[in-house]
CSV table of C-alpha atoms in Angstrom, one decimal:
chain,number,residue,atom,x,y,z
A,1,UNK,CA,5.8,-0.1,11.4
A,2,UNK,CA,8.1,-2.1,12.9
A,3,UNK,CA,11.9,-3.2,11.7
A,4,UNK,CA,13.2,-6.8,12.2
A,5,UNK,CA,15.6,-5.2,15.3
A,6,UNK,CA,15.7,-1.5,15.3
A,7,UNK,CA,12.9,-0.8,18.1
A,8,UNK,CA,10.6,2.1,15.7
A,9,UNK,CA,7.5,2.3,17.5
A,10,UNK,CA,8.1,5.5,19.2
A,11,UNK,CA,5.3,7.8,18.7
A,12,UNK,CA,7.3,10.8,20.0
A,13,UNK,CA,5.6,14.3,18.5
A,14,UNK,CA,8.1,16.1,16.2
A,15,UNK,CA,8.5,19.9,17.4
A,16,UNK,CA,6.1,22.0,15.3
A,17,UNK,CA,8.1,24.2,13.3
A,18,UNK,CA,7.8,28.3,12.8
A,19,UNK,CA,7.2,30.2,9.6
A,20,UNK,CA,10.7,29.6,7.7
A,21,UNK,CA,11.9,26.9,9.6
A,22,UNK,CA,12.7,23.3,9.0
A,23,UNK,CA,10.2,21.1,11.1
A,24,UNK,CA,13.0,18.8,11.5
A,25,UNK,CA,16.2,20.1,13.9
A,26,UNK,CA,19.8,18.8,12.5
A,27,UNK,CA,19.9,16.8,16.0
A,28,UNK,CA,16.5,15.4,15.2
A,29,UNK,CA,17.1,14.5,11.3
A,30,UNK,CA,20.5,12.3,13.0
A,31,UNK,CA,18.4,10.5,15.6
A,32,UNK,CA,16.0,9.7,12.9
A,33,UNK,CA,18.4,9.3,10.0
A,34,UNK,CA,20.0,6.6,12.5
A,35,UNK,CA,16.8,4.8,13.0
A,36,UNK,CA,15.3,4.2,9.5
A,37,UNK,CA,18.7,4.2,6.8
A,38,UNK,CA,19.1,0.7,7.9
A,39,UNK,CA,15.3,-0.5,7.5
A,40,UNK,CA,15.1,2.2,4.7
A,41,UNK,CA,18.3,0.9,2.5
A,42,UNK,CA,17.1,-2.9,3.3
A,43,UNK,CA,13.0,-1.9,1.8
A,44,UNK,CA,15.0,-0.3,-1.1
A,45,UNK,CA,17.5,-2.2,-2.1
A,46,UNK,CA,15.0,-5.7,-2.1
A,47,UNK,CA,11.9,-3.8,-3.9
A,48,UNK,CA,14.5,-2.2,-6.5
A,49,UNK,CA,16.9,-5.3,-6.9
A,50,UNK,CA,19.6,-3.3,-7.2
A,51,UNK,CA,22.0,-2.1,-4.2
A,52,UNK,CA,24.1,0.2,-6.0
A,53,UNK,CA,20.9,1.8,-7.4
A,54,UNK,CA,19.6,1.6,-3.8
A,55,UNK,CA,22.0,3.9,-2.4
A,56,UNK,CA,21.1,6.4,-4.6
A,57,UNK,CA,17.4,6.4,-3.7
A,58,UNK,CA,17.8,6.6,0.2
A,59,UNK,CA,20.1,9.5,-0.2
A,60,UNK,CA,17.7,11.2,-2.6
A,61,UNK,CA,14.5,9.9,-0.4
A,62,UNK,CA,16.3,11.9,3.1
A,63,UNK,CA,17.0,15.1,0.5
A,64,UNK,CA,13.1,15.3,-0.7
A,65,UNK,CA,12.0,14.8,2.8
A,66,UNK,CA,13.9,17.2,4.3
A,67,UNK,CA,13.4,19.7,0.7
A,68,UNK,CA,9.7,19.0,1.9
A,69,UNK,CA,7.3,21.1,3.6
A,70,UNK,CA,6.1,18.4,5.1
A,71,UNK,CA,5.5,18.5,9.2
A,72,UNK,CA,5.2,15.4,10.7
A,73,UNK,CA,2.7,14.7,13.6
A,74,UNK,CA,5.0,11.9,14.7
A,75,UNK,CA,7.9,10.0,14.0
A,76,UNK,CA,5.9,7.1,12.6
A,77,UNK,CA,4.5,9.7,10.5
A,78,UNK,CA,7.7,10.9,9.2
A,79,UNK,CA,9.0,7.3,8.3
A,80,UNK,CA,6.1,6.5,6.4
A,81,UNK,CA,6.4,9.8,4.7
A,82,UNK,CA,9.9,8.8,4.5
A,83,UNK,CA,9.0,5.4,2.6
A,84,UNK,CA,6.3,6.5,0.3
A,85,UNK,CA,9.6,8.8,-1.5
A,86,UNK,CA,11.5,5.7,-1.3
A,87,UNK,CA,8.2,3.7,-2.8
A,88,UNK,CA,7.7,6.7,-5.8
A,89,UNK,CA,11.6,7.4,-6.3
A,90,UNK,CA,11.6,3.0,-7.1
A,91,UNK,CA,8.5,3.5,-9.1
A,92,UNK,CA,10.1,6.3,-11.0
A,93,UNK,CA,12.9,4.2,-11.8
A,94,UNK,CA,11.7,1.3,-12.9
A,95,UNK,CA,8.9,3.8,-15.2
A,96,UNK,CA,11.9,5.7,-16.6
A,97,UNK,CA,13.5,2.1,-17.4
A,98,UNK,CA,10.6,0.9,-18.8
A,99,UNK,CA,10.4,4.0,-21.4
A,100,UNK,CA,13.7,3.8,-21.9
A,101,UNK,CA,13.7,0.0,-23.0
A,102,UNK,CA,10.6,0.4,-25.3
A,103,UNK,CA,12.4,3.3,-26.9
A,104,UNK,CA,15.2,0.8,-27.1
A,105,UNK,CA,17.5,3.6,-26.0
A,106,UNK,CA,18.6,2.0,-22.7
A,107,UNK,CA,21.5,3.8,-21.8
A,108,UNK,CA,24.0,1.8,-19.8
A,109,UNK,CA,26.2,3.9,-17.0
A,110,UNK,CA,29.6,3.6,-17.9
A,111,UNK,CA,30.4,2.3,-14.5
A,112,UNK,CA,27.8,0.6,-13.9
A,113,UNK,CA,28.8,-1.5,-17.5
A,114,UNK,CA,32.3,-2.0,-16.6
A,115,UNK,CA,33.8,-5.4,-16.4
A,116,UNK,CA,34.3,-5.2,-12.9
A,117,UNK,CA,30.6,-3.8,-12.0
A,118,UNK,CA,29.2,-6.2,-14.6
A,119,UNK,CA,31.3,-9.1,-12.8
A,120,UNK,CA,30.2,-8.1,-9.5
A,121,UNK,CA,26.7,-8.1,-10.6
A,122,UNK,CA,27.0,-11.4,-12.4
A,123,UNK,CA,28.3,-12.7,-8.8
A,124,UNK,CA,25.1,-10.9,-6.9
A,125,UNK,CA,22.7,-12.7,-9.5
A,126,UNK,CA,19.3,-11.4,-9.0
A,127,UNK,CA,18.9,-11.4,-5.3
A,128,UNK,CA,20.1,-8.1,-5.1
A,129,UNK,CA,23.1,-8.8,-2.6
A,130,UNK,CA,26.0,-6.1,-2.4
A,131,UNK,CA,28.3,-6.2,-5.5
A,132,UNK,CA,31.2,-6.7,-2.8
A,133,UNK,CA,29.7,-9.9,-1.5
A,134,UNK,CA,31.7,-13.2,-2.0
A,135,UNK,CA,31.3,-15.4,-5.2
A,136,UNK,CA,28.6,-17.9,-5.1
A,137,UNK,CA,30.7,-21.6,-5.1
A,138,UNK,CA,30.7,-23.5,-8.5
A,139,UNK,CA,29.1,-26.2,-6.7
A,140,UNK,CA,27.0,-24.7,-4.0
A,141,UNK,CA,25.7,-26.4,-1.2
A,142,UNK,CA,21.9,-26.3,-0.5
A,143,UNK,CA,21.9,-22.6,2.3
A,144,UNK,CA,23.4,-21.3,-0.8
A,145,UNK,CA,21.3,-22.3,-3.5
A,146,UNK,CA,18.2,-21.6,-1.1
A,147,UNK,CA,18.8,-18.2,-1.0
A,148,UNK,CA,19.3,-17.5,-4.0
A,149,UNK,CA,16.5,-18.9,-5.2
A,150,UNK,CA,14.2,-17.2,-2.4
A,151,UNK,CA,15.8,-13.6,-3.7
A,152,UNK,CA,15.1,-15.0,-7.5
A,153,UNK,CA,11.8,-15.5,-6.5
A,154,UNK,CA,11.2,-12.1,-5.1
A,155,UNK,CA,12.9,-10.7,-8.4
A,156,UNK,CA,10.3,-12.4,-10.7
A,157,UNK,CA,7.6,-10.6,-8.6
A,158,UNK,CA,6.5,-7.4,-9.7
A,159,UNK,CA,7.7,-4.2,-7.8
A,160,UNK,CA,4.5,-3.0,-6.3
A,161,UNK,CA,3.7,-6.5,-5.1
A,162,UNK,CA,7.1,-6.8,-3.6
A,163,UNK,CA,6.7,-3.6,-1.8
A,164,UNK,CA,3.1,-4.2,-1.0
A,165,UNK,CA,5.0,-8.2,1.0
A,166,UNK,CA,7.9,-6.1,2.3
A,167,UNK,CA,6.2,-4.1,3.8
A,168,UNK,CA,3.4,-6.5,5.4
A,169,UNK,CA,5.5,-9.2,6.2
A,170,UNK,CA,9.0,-7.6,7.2
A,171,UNK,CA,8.0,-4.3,8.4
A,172,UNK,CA,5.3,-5.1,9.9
A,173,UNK,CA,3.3,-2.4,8.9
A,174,UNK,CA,-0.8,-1.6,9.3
A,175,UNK,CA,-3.4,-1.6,6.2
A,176,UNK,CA,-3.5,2.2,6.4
A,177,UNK,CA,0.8,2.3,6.9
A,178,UNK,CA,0.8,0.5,4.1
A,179,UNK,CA,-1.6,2.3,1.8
A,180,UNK,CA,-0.2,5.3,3.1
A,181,UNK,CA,3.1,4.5,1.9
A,182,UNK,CA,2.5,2.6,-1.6
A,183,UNK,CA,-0.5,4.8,-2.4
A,184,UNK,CA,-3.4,2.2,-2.6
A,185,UNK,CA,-6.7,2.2,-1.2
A,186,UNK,CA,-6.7,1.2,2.7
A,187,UNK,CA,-9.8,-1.2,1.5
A,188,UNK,CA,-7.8,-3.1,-1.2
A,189,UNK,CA,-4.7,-3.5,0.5
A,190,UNK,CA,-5.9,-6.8,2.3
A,191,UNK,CA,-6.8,-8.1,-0.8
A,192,UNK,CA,-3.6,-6.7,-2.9
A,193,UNK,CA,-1.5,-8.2,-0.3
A,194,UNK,CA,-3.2,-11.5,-0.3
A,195,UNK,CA,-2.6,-11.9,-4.3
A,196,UNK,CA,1.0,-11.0,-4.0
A,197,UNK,CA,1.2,-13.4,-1.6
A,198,UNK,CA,-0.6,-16.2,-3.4
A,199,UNK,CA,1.2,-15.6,-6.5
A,200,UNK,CA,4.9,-15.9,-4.6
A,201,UNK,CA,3.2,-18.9,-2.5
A,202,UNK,CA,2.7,-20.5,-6.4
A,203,UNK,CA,6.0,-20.2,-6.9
A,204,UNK,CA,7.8,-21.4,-4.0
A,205,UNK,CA,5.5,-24.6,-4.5
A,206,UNK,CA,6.3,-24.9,-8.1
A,207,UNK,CA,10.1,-25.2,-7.0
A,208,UNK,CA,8.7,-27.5,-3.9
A,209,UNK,CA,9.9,-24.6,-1.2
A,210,UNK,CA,7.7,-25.0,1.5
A,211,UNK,CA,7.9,-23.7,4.7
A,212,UNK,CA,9.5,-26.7,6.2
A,213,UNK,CA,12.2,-26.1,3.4
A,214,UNK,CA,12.6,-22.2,4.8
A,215,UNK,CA,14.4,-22.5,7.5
B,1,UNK,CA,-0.7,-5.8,10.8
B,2,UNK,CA,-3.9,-7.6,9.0
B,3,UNK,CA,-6.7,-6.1,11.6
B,4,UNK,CA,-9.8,-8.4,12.2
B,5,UNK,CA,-12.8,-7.4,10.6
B,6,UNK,CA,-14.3,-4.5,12.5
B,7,UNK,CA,-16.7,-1.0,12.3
B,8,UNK,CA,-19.4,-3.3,10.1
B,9,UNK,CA,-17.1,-4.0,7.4
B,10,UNK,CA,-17.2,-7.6,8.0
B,11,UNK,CA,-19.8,-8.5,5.6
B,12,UNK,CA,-18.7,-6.9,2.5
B,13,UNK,CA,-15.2,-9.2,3.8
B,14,UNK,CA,-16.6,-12.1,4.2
B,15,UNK,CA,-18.1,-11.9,0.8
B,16,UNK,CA,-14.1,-10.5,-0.8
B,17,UNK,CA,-12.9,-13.8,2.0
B,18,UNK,CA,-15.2,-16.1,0.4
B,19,UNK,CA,-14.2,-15.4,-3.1
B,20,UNK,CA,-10.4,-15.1,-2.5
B,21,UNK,CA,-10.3,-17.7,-0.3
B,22,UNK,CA,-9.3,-15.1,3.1
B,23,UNK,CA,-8.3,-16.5,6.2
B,24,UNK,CA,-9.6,-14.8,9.4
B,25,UNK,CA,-6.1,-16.8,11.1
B,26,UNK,CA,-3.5,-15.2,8.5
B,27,UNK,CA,-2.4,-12.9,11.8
B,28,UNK,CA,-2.5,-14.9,13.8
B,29,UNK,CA,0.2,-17.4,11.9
B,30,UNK,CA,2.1,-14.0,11.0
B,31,UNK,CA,2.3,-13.4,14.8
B,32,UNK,CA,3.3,-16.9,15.9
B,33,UNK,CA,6.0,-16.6,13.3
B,34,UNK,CA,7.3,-13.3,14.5
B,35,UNK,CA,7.2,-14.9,18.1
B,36,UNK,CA,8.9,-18.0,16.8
B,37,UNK,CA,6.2,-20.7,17.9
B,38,UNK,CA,3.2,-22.4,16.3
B,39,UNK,CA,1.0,-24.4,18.7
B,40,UNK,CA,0.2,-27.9,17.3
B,41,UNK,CA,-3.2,-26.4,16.7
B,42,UNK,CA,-2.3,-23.4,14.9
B,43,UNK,CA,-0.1,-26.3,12.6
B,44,UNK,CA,-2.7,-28.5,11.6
B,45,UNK,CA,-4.9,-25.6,10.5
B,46,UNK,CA,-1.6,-24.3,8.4
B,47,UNK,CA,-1.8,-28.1,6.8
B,48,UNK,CA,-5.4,-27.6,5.7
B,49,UNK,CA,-5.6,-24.2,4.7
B,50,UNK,CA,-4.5,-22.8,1.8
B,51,UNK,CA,-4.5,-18.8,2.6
B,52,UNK,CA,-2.4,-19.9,6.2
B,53,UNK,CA,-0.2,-21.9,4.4
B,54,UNK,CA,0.7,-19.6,2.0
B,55,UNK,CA,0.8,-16.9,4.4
B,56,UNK,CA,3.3,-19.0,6.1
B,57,UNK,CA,5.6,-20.0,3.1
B,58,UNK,CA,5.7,-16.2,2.2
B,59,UNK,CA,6.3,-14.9,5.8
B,60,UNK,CA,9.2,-17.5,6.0
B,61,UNK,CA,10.8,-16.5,3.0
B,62,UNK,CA,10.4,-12.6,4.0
B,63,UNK,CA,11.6,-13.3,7.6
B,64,UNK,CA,14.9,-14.9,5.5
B,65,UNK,CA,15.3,-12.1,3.0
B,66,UNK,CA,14.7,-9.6,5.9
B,67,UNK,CA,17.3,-10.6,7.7
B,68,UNK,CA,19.8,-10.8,4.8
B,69,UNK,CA,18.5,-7.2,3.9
B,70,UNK,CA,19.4,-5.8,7.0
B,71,UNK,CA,22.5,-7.4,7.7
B,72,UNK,CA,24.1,-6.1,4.0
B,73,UNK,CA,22.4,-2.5,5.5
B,74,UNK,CA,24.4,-3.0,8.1
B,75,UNK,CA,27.7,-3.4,5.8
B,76,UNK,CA,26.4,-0.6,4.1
B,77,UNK,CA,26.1,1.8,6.5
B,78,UNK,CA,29.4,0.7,8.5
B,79,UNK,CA,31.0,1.3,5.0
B,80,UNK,CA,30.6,5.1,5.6
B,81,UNK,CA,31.2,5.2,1.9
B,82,UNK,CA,28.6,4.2,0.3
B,83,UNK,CA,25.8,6.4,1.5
B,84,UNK,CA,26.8,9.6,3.4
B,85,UNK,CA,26.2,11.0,7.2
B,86,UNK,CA,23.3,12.1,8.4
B,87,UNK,CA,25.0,15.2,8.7
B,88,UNK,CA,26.1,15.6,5.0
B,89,UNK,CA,22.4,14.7,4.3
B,90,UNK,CA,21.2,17.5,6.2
B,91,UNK,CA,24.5,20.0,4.6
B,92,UNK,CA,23.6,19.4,1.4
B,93,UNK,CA,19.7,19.8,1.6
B,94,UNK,CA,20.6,23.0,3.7
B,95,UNK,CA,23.1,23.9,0.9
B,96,UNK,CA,20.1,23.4,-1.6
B,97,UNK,CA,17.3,25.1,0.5
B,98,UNK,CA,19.8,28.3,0.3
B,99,UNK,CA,19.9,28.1,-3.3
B,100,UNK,CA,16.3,27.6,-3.8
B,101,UNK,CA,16.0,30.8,-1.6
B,102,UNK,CA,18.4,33.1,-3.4
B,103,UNK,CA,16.9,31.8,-7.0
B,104,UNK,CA,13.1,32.7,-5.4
B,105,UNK,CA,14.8,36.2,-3.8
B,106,UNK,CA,15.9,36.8,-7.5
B,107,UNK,CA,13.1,36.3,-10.0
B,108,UNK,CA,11.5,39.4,-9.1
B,109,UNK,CA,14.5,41.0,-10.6
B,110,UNK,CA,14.7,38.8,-13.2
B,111,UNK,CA,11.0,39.9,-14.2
B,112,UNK,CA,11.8,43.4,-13.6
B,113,UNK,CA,14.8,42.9,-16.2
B,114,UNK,CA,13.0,41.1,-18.3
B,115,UNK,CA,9.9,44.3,-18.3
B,116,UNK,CA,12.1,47.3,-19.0
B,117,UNK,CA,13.2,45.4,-22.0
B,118,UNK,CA,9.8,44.7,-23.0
B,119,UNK,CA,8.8,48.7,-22.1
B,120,UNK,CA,11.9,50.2,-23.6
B,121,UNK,CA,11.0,48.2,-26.6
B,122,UNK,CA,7.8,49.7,-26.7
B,123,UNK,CA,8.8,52.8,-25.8
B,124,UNK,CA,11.1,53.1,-29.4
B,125,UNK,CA,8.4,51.7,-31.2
B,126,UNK,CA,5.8,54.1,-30.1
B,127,UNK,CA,8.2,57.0,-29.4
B,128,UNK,CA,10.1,56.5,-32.5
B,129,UNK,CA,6.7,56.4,-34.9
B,130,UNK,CA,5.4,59.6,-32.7
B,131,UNK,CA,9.1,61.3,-33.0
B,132,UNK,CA,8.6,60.9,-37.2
B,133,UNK,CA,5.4,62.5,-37.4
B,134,UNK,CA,6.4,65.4,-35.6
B,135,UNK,CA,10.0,65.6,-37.6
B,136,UNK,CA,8.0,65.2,-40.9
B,137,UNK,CA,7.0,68.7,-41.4
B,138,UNK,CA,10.8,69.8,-40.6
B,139,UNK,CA,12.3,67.2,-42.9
B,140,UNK,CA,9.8,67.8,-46.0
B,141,UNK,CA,11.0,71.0,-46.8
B,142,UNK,CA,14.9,70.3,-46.5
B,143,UNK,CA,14.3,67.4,-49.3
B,144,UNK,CA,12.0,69.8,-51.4
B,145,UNK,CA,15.5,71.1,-53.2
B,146,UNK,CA,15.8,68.3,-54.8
B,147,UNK,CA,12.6,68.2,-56.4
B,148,UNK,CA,11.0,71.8,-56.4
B,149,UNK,CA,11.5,75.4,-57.1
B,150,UNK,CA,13.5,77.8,-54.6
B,151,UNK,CA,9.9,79.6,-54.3
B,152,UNK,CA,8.3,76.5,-53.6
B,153,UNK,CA,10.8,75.6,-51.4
B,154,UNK,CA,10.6,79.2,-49.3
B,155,UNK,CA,6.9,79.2,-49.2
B,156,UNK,CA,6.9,75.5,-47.9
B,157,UNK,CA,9.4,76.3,-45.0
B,158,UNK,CA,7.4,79.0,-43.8
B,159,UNK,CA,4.3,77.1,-44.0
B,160,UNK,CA,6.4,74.1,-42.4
B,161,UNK,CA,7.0,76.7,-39.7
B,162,UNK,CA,4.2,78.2,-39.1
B,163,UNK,CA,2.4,74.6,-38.9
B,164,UNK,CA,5.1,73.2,-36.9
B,165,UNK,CA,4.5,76.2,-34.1
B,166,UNK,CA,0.5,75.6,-34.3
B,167,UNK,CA,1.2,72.0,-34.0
B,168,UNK,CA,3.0,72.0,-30.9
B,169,UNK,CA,1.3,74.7,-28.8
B,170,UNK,CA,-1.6,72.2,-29.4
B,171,UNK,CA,0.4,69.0,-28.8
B,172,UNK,CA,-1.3,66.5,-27.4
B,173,UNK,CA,-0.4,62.3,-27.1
B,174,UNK,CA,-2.3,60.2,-29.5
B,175,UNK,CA,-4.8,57.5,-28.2
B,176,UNK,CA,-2.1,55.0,-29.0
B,177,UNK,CA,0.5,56.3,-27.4
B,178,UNK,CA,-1.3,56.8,-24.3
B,179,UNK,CA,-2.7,53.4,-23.8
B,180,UNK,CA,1.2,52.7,-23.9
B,181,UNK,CA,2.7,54.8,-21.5
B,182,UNK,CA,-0.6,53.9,-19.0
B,183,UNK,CA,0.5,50.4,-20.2
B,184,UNK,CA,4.4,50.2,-19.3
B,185,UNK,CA,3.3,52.6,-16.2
B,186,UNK,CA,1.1,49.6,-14.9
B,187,UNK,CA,3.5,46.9,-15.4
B,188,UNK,CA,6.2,48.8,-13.8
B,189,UNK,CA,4.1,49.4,-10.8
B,190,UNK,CA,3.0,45.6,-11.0
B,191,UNK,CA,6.5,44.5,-11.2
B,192,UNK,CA,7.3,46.7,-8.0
B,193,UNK,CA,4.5,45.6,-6.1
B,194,UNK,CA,5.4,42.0,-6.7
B,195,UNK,CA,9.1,42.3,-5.7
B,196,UNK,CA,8.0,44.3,-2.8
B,197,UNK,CA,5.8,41.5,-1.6
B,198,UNK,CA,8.3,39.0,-2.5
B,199,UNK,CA,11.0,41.0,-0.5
B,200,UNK,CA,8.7,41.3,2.9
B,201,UNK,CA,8.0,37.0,2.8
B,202,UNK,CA,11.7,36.3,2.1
């Protein structure tokens, strides 16, 4: 995998751990911790829509890695292993939400349902941008509307196809990387991929966003 | 990403290509965006294929949102607040490993606990059902008063005795009570041998 600036590829072996040892040292689990939060909040936050929500999973995804038996061949290895938590800890989520609505029993956080959460959400819209981030203009000029559209678009998509494009198209990663992390087939992620993509591509022309548009 | 067809799978993928309308150029569009040039060439086939051009709408939009993702991780992350250290990561999973460890060091005890009570409780029931039979000739005698004759009641406490003596030189456990004692013997003996073994690996 790669990450839009944070250099990744380094296929540097982990040290094997002994019998009641952590595989990963406390110096190693910084160095690493420094390379993949970034990529790792950035995967979470977009497939999950939700920032606040996203903090909670990459904490949670670092604790089950490091609760984990797990020994990593590589550092690659490791941050896939690292994503596929994220990926299942999303999938949980939205499962868990999912029950909860059809039991109509959604129960609402406190803070997450106070005025001024609810506020700063209303201002994020769906594209998932931080709660903190400035109001949108009454009267927006195009960047502005642009973007939010592109992150409406990628909210109308369903989770494991916005994983499946994250992952493709911003990490960079492999057929196996990705199967390995979302828990596919290697064989079908070509073709999973390609019918996320289409059915984005649909939309973007439905709203005339071509590529020209995108820049 | 998006390997070319290789190792003799490309037939089966030109067939899936055919029907879903694959492009063997989708890489190579993805990596002239992630370069940041398109030949002339490489744009007119984007204008007349559908799977390139898609790929290229999508891969713009990700490149876009990628970006945006990253520089709010960035905010995030500068924050310091919002999601903690690597070190306080690596605390509190330590903190929770520990705990883990003492719960695992304790269930053997916990099972042992949980198995005297279990073998005491069998121990009343069968001691306590053994203990009356062998008190019954002793108590019959004392409540004869109230319901026989003082002869009666001298005759039957010597013949209480004298059963009482023969009984006990010959006193032997019944079946049932032996299948219970070997019982609460072997569970004890389990129970040890497990915290034993769980002792040594912990």
């Amino acid at each position: 995998m790669k990450s839009l600036s944070v250099p990744w590829s380094r296929d540097t072996p982990v040290a094997t751990a002994g019998a009641g040892e952590h595989p990963l040292e406390a110096a190693e689990f910084r160095g690493f911790y420094d390379r993949t939060a970034r990529p790792l909040w950035a995967y979470v936050s977009r497939t999950a829509g939700d920032p606040a929500l996203a903090d909670d999973l990459v904490q949670e995804a670092y604790l089950r890695l490091l609760r984990s038996d797990f020994v990593p061949e590589s550092e690659a290895h490791a941050k896939n292993y690292l994503y596929r938590i994220a990926t299942n800890l999303v999938r949980d989520h939205f499962r868990r939400d999912r029950r909860q609505r059809a039991a109509g029993q959604v129960e609402v956080d406190a803070d997450r349902s106070s005025e001024p959460a609810r506020e700063a959400r209303s201002r994020a819209g769906e594209t998932g941008a931080l709660p903190g981030a400035p109001p949108v203009p009454e009267d927006p000029g195009r960047g502005v509307r642009l973007r939010r559209d592109l992150g409406r678009f990628l909210g109308r998509l369903q989770p494991k196809d916005r994983q499946l494009l994250w992952l493709a198209h911003v990490e960079g990663a492999s057929h196996r990387e990705i199967a390995e992390v979302v828990g596919v087939e290697e064989a079908s992620v070509r073709v999973l991929v390609f019918r996320a993509r289409r059915r984005l591509a649909r939309m973007l022309e439905a709203h005339d966003l071509g590529p020209e548009v995108l820049t | 990403m998006n390997e070319p067809y290789e190792n003799g799978t490309y037939e089966a993928d030109r067939d899936l290509r055919d029907e879903l309308a694959l492009c063997e150029r989708e890489t190579e569009v993805i990596e002239a965006m992630d370069q940041g040039s398109l030949s002339e060439e490489l744009d007119r086939h984007i204008a007349s294929c559908p799977a390139c051009a898609d790929t290229h709408r999508v891969a713009r939009l990700f490149a876009l949102e990628g970006e945006r993702a990253l520089e709010e991780a960035d905010r995030v992350l500068a924050s310091g607040q919002r999601l903690p250290s690597a070190d306080e990561i690596w605390r509190r999973a330590r903190t929770e490993e520990r705990r883990a460890a003492v719960e695992r060091a304790l269930w053997p005890i916990r099972v042992v606990e949980r198995l005297s009570t279990v073998v005491a409780a069998l121990v009343v029931v069968v001691g306590g059902g053994w203990l009356g039979s062998a008190l019954k000739p002793w108590v019959a005698p004392l409540m004869a008063p109230f319901s026989h004759s003082a002869e009666q009641v001298s005759a039957a406490v010597s013949g209480a005795v004298s059963s009482t003596v023969a009984g006990a030189s010959s006193f032997a456990p019944s079946p049932g009570t032996g299948v219970a004692l070997l019982l609460a013997l072997a569970l004890g003996g389990l129970a040890l041998g497990m915290y034993s073994s769980w002792s040594r690996q912990t």
